Rosetta silent file (secondary structure, phi, psi, omega in degrees, C-alpha in Angstrom):
SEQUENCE: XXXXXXXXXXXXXXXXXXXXXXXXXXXXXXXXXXXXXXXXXXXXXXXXXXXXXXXXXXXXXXXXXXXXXXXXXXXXXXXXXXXXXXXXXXXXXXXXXXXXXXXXXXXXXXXXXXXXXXXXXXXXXXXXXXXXXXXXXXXXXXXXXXXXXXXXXXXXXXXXXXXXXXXXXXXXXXXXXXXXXXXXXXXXXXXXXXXXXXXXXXXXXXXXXXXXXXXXXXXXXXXXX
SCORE:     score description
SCORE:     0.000 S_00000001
   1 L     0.000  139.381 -150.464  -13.247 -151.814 -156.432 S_00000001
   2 L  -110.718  166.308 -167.278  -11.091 -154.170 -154.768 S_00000001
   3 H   -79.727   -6.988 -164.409  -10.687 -157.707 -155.485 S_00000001
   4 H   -78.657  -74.989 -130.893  -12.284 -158.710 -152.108 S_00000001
   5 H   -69.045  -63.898  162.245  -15.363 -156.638 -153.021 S_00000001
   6 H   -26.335  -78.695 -142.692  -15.647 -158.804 -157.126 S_00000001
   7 H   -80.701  -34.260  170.939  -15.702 -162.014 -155.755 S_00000001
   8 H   -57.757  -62.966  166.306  -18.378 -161.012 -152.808 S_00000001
   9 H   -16.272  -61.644 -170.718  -20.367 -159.580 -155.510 S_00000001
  10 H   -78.173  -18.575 -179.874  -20.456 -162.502 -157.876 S_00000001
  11 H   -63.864  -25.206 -132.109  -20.709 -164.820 -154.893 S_00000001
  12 H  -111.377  -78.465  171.469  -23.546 -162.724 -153.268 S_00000001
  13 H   -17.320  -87.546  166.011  -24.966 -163.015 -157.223 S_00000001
  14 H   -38.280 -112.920 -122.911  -24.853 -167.151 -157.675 S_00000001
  15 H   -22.312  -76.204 -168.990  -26.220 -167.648 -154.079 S_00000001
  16 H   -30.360  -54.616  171.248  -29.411 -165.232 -155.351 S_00000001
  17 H   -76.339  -23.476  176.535  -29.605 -167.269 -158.461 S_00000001
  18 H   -71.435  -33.002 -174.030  -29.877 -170.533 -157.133 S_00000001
  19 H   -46.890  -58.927  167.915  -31.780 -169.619 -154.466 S_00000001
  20 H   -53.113  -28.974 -175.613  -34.311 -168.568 -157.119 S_00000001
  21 H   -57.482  -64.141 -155.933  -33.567 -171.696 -159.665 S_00000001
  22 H   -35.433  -51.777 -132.689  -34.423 -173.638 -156.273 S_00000001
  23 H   -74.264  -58.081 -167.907  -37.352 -171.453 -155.363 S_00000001
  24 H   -39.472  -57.230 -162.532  -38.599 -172.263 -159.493 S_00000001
  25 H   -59.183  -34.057 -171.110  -37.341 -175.990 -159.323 S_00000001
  26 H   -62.537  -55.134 -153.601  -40.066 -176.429 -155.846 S_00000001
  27 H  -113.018  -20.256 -166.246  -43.139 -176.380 -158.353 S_00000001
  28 L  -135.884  120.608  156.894  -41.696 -177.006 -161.891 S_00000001
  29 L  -115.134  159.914 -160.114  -39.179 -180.248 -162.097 S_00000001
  30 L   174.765  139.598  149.423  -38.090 -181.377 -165.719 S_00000001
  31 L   -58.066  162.545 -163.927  -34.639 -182.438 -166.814 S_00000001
  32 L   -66.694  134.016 -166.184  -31.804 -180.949 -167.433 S_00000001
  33 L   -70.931  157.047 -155.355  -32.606 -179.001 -170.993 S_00000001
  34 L   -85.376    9.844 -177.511  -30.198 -180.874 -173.629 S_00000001
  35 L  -114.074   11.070 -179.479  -28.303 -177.457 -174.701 S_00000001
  36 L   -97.182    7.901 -153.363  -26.713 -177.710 -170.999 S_00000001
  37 H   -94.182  -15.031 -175.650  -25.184 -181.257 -172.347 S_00000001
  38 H   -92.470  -30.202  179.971  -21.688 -180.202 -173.906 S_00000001
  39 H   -48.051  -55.855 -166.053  -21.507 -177.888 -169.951 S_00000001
  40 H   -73.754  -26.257 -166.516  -22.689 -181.577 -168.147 S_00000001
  41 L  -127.419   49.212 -172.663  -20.257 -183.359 -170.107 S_00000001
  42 L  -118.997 -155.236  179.587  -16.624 -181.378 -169.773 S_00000001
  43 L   -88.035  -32.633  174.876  -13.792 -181.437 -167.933 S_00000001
  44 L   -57.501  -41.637  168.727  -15.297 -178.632 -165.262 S_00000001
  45 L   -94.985    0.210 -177.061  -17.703 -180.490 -164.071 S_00000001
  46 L   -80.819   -8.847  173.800  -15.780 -183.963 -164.074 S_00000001
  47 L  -103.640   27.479  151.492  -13.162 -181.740 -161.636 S_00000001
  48 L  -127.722    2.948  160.240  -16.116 -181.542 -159.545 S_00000001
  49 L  -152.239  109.719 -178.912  -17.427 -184.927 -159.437 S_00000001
  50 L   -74.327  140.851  175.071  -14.670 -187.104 -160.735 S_00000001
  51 H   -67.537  -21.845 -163.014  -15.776 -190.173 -162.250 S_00000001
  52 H   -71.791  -60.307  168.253  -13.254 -192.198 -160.839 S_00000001
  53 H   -40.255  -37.000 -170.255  -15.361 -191.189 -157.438 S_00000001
  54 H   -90.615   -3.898 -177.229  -18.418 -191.643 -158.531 S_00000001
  55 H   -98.311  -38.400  175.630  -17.726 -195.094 -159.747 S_00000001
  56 H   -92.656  -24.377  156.089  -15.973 -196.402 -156.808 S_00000001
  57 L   -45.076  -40.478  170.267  -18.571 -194.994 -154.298 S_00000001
  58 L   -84.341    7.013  174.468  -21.342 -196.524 -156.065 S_00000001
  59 L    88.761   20.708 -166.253  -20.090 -199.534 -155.949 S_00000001
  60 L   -68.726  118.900 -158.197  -19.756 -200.370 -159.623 S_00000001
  61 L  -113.747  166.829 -178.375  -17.412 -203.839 -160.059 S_00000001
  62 L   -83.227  139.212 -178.105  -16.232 -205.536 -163.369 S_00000001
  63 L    80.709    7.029 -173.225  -19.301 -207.714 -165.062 S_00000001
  64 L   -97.749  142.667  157.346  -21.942 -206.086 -163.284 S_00000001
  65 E   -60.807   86.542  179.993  -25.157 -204.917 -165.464 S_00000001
  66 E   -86.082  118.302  165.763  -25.281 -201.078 -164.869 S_00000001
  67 E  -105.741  137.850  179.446  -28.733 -198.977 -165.968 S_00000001
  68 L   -86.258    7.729 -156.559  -27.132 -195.797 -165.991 S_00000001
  69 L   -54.774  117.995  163.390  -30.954 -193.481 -165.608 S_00000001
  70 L    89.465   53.710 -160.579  -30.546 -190.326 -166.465 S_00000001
  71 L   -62.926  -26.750 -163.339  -27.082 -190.662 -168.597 S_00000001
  72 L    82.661 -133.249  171.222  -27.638 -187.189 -170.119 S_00000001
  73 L  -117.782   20.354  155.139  -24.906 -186.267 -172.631 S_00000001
  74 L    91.831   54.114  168.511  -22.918 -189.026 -171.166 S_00000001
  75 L   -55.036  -35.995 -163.767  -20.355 -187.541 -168.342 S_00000001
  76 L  -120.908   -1.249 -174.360  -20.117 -190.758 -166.658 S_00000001
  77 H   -54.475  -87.673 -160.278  -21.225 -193.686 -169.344 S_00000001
  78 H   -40.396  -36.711 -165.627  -18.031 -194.296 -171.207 S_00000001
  79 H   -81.091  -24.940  149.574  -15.821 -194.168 -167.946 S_00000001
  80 H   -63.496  -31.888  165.936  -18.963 -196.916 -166.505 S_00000001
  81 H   -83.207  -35.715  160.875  -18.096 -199.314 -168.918 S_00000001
  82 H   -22.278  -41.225 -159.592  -14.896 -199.199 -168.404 S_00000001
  83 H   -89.461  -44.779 -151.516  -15.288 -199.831 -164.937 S_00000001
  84 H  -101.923  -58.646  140.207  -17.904 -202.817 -165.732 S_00000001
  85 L   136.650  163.861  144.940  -15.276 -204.117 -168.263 S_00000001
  86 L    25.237  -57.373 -164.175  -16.490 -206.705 -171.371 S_00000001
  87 L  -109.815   21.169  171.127  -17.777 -209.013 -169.472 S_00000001
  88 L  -119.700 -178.384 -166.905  -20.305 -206.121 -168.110 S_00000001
  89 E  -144.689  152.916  167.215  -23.017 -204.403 -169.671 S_00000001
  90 E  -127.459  133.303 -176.502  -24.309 -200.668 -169.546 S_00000001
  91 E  -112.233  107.678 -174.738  -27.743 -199.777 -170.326 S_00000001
  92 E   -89.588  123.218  168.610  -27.260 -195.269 -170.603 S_00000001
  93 E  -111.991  145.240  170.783  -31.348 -194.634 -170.446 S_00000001
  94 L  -144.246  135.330 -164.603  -32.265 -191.096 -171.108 S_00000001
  95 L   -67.158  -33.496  175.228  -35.731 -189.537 -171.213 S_00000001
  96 L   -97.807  162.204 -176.619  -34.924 -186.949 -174.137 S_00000001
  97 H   -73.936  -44.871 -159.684  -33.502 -188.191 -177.583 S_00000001
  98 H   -71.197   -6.303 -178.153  -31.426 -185.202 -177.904 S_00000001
  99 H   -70.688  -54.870 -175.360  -29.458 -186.036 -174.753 S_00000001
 100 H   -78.562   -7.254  162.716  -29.092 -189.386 -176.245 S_00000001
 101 H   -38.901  -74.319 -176.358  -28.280 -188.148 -179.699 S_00000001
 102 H   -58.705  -14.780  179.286  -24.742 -186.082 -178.046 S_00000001
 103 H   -67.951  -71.269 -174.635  -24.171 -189.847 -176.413 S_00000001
 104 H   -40.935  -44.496  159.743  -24.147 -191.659 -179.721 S_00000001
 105 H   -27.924  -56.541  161.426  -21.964 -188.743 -180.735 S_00000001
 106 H  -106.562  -11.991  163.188  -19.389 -189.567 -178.503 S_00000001
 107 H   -64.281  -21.080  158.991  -19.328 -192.846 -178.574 S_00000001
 108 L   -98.902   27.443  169.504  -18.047 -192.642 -182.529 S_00000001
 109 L  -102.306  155.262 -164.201  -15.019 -190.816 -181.615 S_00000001
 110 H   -58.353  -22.148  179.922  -12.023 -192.676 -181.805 S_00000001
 111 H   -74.080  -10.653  168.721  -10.838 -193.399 -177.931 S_00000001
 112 H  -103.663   31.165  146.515  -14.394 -194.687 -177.723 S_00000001
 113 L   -57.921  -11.846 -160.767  -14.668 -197.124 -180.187 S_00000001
 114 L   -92.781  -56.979  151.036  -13.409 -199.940 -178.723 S_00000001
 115 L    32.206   24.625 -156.955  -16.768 -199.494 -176.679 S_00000001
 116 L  -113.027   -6.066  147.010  -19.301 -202.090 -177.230 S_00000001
 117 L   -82.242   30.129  172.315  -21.094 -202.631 -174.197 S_00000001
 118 E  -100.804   89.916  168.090  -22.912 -199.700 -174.001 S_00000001
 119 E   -61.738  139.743 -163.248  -26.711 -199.631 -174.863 S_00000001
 120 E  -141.534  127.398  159.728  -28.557 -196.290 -175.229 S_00000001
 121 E  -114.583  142.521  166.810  -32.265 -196.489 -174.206 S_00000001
 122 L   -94.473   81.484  173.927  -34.881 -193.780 -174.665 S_00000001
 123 L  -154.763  139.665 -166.283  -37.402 -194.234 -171.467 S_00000001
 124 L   -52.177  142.442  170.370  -39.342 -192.791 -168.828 S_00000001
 125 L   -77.340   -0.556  168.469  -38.106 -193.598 -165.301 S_00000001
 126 L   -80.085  -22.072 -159.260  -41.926 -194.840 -164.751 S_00000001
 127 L  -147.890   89.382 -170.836  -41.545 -197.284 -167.326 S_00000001
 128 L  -112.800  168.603 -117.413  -38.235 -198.867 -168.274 S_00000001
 129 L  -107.587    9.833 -145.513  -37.749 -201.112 -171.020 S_00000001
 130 L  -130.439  163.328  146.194  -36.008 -204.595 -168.601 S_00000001
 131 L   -53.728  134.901 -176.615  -36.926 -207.398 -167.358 S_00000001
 132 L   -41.459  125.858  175.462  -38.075 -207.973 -163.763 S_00000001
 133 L   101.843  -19.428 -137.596  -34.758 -208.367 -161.833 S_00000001
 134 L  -114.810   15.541 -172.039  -32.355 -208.182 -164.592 S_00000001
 135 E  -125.032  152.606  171.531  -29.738 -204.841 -163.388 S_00000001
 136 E  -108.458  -16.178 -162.172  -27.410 -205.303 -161.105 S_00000001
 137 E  -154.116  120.665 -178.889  -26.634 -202.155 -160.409 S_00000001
 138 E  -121.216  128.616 -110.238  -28.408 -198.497 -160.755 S_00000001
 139 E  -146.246  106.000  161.163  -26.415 -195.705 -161.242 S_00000001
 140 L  -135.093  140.362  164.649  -28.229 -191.549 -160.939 S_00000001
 141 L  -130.636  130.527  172.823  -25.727 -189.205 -160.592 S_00000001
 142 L    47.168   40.162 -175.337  -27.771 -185.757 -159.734 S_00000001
 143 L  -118.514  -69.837 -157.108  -31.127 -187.349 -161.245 S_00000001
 144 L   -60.686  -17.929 -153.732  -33.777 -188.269 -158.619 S_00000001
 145 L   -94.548  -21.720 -162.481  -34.445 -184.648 -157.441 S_00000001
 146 L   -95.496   21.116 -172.223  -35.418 -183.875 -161.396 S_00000001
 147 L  -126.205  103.361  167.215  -38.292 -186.676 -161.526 S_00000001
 148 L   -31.507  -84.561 -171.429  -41.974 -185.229 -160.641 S_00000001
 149 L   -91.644   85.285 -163.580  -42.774 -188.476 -158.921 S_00000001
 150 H   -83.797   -8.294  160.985  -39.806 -189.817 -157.401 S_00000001
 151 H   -64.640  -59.279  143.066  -41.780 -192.444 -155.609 S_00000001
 152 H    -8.232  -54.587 -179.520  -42.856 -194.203 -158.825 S_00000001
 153 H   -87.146  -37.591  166.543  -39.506 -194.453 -160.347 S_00000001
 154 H   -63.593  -24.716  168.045  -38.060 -195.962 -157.189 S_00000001
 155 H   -66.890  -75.782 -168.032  -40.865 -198.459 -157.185 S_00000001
 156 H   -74.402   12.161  151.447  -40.114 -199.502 -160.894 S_00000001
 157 H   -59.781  -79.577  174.772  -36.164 -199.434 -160.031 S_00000001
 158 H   -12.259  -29.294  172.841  -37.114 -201.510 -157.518 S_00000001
 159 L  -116.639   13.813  162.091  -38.505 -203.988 -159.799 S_00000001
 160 L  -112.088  -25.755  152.549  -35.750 -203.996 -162.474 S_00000001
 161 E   -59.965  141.502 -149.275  -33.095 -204.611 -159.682 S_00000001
 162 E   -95.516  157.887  176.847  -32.047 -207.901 -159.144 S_00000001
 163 E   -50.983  164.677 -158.235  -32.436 -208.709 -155.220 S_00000001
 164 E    44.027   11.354  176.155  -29.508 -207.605 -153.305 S_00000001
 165 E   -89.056  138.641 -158.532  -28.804 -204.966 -155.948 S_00000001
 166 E   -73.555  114.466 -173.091  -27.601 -201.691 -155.805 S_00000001
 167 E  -118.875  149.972 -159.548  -29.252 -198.242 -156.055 S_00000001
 168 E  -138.292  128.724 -165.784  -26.221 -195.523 -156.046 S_00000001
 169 E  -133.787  100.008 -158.199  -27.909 -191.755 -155.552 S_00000001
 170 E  -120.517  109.413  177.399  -24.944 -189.564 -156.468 S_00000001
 171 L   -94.520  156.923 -171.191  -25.751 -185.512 -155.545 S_00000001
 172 L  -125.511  151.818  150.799  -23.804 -182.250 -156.503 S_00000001
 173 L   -92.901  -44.466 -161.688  -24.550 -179.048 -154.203 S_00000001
 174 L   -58.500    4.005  158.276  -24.122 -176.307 -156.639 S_00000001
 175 L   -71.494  122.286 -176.931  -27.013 -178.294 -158.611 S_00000001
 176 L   -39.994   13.392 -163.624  -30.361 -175.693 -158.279 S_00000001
 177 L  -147.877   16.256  177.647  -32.338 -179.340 -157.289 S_00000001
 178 L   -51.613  116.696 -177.577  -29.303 -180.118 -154.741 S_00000001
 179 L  -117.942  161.762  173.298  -31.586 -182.305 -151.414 S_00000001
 180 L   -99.273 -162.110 -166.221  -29.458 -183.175 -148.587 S_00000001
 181 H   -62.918  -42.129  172.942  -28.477 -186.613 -147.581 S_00000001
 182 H   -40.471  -80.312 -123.566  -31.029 -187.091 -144.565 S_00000001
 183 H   -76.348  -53.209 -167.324  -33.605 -186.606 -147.480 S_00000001
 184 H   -80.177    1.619  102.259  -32.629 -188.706 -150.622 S_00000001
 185 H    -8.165  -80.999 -153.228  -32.208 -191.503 -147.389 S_00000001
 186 H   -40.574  -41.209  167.917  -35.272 -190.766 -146.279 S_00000001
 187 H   -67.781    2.700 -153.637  -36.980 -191.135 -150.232 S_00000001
 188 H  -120.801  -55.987 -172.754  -34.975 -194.221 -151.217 S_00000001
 189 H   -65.126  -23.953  160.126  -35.856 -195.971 -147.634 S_00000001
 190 L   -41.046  -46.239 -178.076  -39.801 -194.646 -148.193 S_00000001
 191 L  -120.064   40.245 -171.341  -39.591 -197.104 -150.662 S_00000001
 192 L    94.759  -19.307 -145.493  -38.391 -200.232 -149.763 S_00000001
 193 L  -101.091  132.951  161.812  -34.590 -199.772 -150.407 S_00000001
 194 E  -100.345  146.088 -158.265  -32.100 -200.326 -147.337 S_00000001
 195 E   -74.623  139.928  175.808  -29.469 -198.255 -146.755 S_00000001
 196 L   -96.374  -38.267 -146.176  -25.955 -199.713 -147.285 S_00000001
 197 L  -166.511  120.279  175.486  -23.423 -196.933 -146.914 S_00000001
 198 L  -107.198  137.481  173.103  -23.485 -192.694 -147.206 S_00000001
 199 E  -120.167  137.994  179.886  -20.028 -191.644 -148.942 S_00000001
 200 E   102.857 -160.466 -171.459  -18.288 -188.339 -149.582 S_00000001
 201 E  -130.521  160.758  177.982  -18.893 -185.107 -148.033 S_00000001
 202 L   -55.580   19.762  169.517  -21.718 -182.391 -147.887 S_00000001
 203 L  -118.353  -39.546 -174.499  -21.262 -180.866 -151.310 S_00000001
 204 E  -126.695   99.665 -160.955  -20.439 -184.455 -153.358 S_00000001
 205 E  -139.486  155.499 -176.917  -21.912 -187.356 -151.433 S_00000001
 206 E  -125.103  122.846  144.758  -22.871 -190.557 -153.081 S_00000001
 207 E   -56.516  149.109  158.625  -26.352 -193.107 -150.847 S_00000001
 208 E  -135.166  132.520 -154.431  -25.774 -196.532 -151.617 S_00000001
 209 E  -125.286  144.252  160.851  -28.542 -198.274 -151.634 S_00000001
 210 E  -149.986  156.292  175.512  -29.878 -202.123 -152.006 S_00000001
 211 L   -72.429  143.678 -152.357  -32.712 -203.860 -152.532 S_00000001
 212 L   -87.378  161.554 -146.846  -33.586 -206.005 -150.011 S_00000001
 213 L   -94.513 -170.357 -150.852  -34.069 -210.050 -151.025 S_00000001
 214 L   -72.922  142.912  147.161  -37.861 -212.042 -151.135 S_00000001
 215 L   -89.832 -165.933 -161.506  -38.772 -212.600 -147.392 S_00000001
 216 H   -71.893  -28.576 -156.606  -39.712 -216.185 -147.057 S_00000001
 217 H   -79.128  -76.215  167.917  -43.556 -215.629 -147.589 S_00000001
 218 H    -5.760  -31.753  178.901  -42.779 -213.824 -150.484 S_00000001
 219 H   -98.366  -39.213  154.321  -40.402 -216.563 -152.108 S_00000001
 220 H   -44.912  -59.411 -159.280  -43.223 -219.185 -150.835 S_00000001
 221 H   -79.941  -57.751 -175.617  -45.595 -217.460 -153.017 S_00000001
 222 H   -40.055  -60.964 -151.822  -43.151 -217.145 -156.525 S_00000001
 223 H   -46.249  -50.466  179.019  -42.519 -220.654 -156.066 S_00000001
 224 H   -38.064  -70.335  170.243  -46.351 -221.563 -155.579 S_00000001
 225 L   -81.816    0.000    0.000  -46.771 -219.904 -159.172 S_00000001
């Protein structure tokens, strides 16, 4: 068998399984299961969505308040605070403990000690733990597609972003739950969020998203109460 003929095979092989993961993924969404977390958090997939990218496409700046939703086993957290610097804050929220378990994990090894703006929350993306307002900046990388009701969790982003703040929707294709761009657009804008900017290309593309400030009636009425 020729070397041509291997690589069609196994290609011909993936395609089949995602297509089925996909087919599965249509009716049953759930997070990524927490024994995929040392795989989500190596160097293989970080050569396929470099952090460095994913940081300056979402727009993440030094001192800005980053919620991190859906941190995982922490591929991009440590290299987000970095990026947010001291005088910045990271909140990594994750829905299972054990995901946040391998975070705390890496966060005591020594090049990450120095570390100290990083918070690890355990909470649903229906119900997160902030204040009205209080993020500057929200951060899914390959997240939104794995949330049953992604209208709900864009509604309560929406209300933990501070106005003019930033929702950053960062997709992989070879992820089984891979939507294209038109779509997580179309879901982000569905729900109030205006679009700033689409970045990257059709396999690794990052929406940037922001919430838009009070209109006047709206600012009339906080004031009122």
């Amino acid at each position: 068998m020729t070397a041509l003929k291997i690589i069609l095979i196994i290609s011909g092989a993936l395609l089949l399984w995602l297509a089925l993961i996909r087919l599965i993924r249509r009716f049953h969404r759930e997070p990524a299961p927490s024994f995929m977390g040392r795989l989500l958090d190596s160097d293989f997939r970080r050569w396929f969505q470099p952090a460095a990218k994913v940081i300056e496409r979402s727009g993440i700046e030094p001192g800005m308040t980053v919620l991190e939703l859906g941190c995982g086993s922490g591929a991009f957290t440590t290299c987000i605070a970095r990026a947010v610097g001291r005088q910045g804050k990271v909140y990594a929220v994750d829905i299972q403990s054990t995901m946040l378990r391998q975070v705390e994990r890496k966060l005591s090894q020594p090049e990450n000690k120095e570390l100290t703006n990083i918070e690890l929350r355990q909470a649903s993306a229906y119900d997160l733990p902030f204040t009205d307002e209080s993020i500057d900046l929200v951060c899914m990388v390959t997240v939104l597609q794995e949330i049953p009701d992604r209208g709900r969790a864009l509604r309560e982003l929406r209300r933990v972003l501070k106005p003019g703040g930033i929702l950053a929707v960062t997709e992989l294709l070879p992820d089984p739950d891979y939507p294209w761009r038109s779509t997580t657009v179309k879901i982000c804008q569905g729900e109030g969020f205006i679009l700033d900017e689409v970045l990257g290309n059709l396999w690794n593309y990052t929406v940037r998203l922001k919430k838009p400030p009070p209109s006047s009636s709206q600012e009339s009425f906080r004031q009122a109460k």
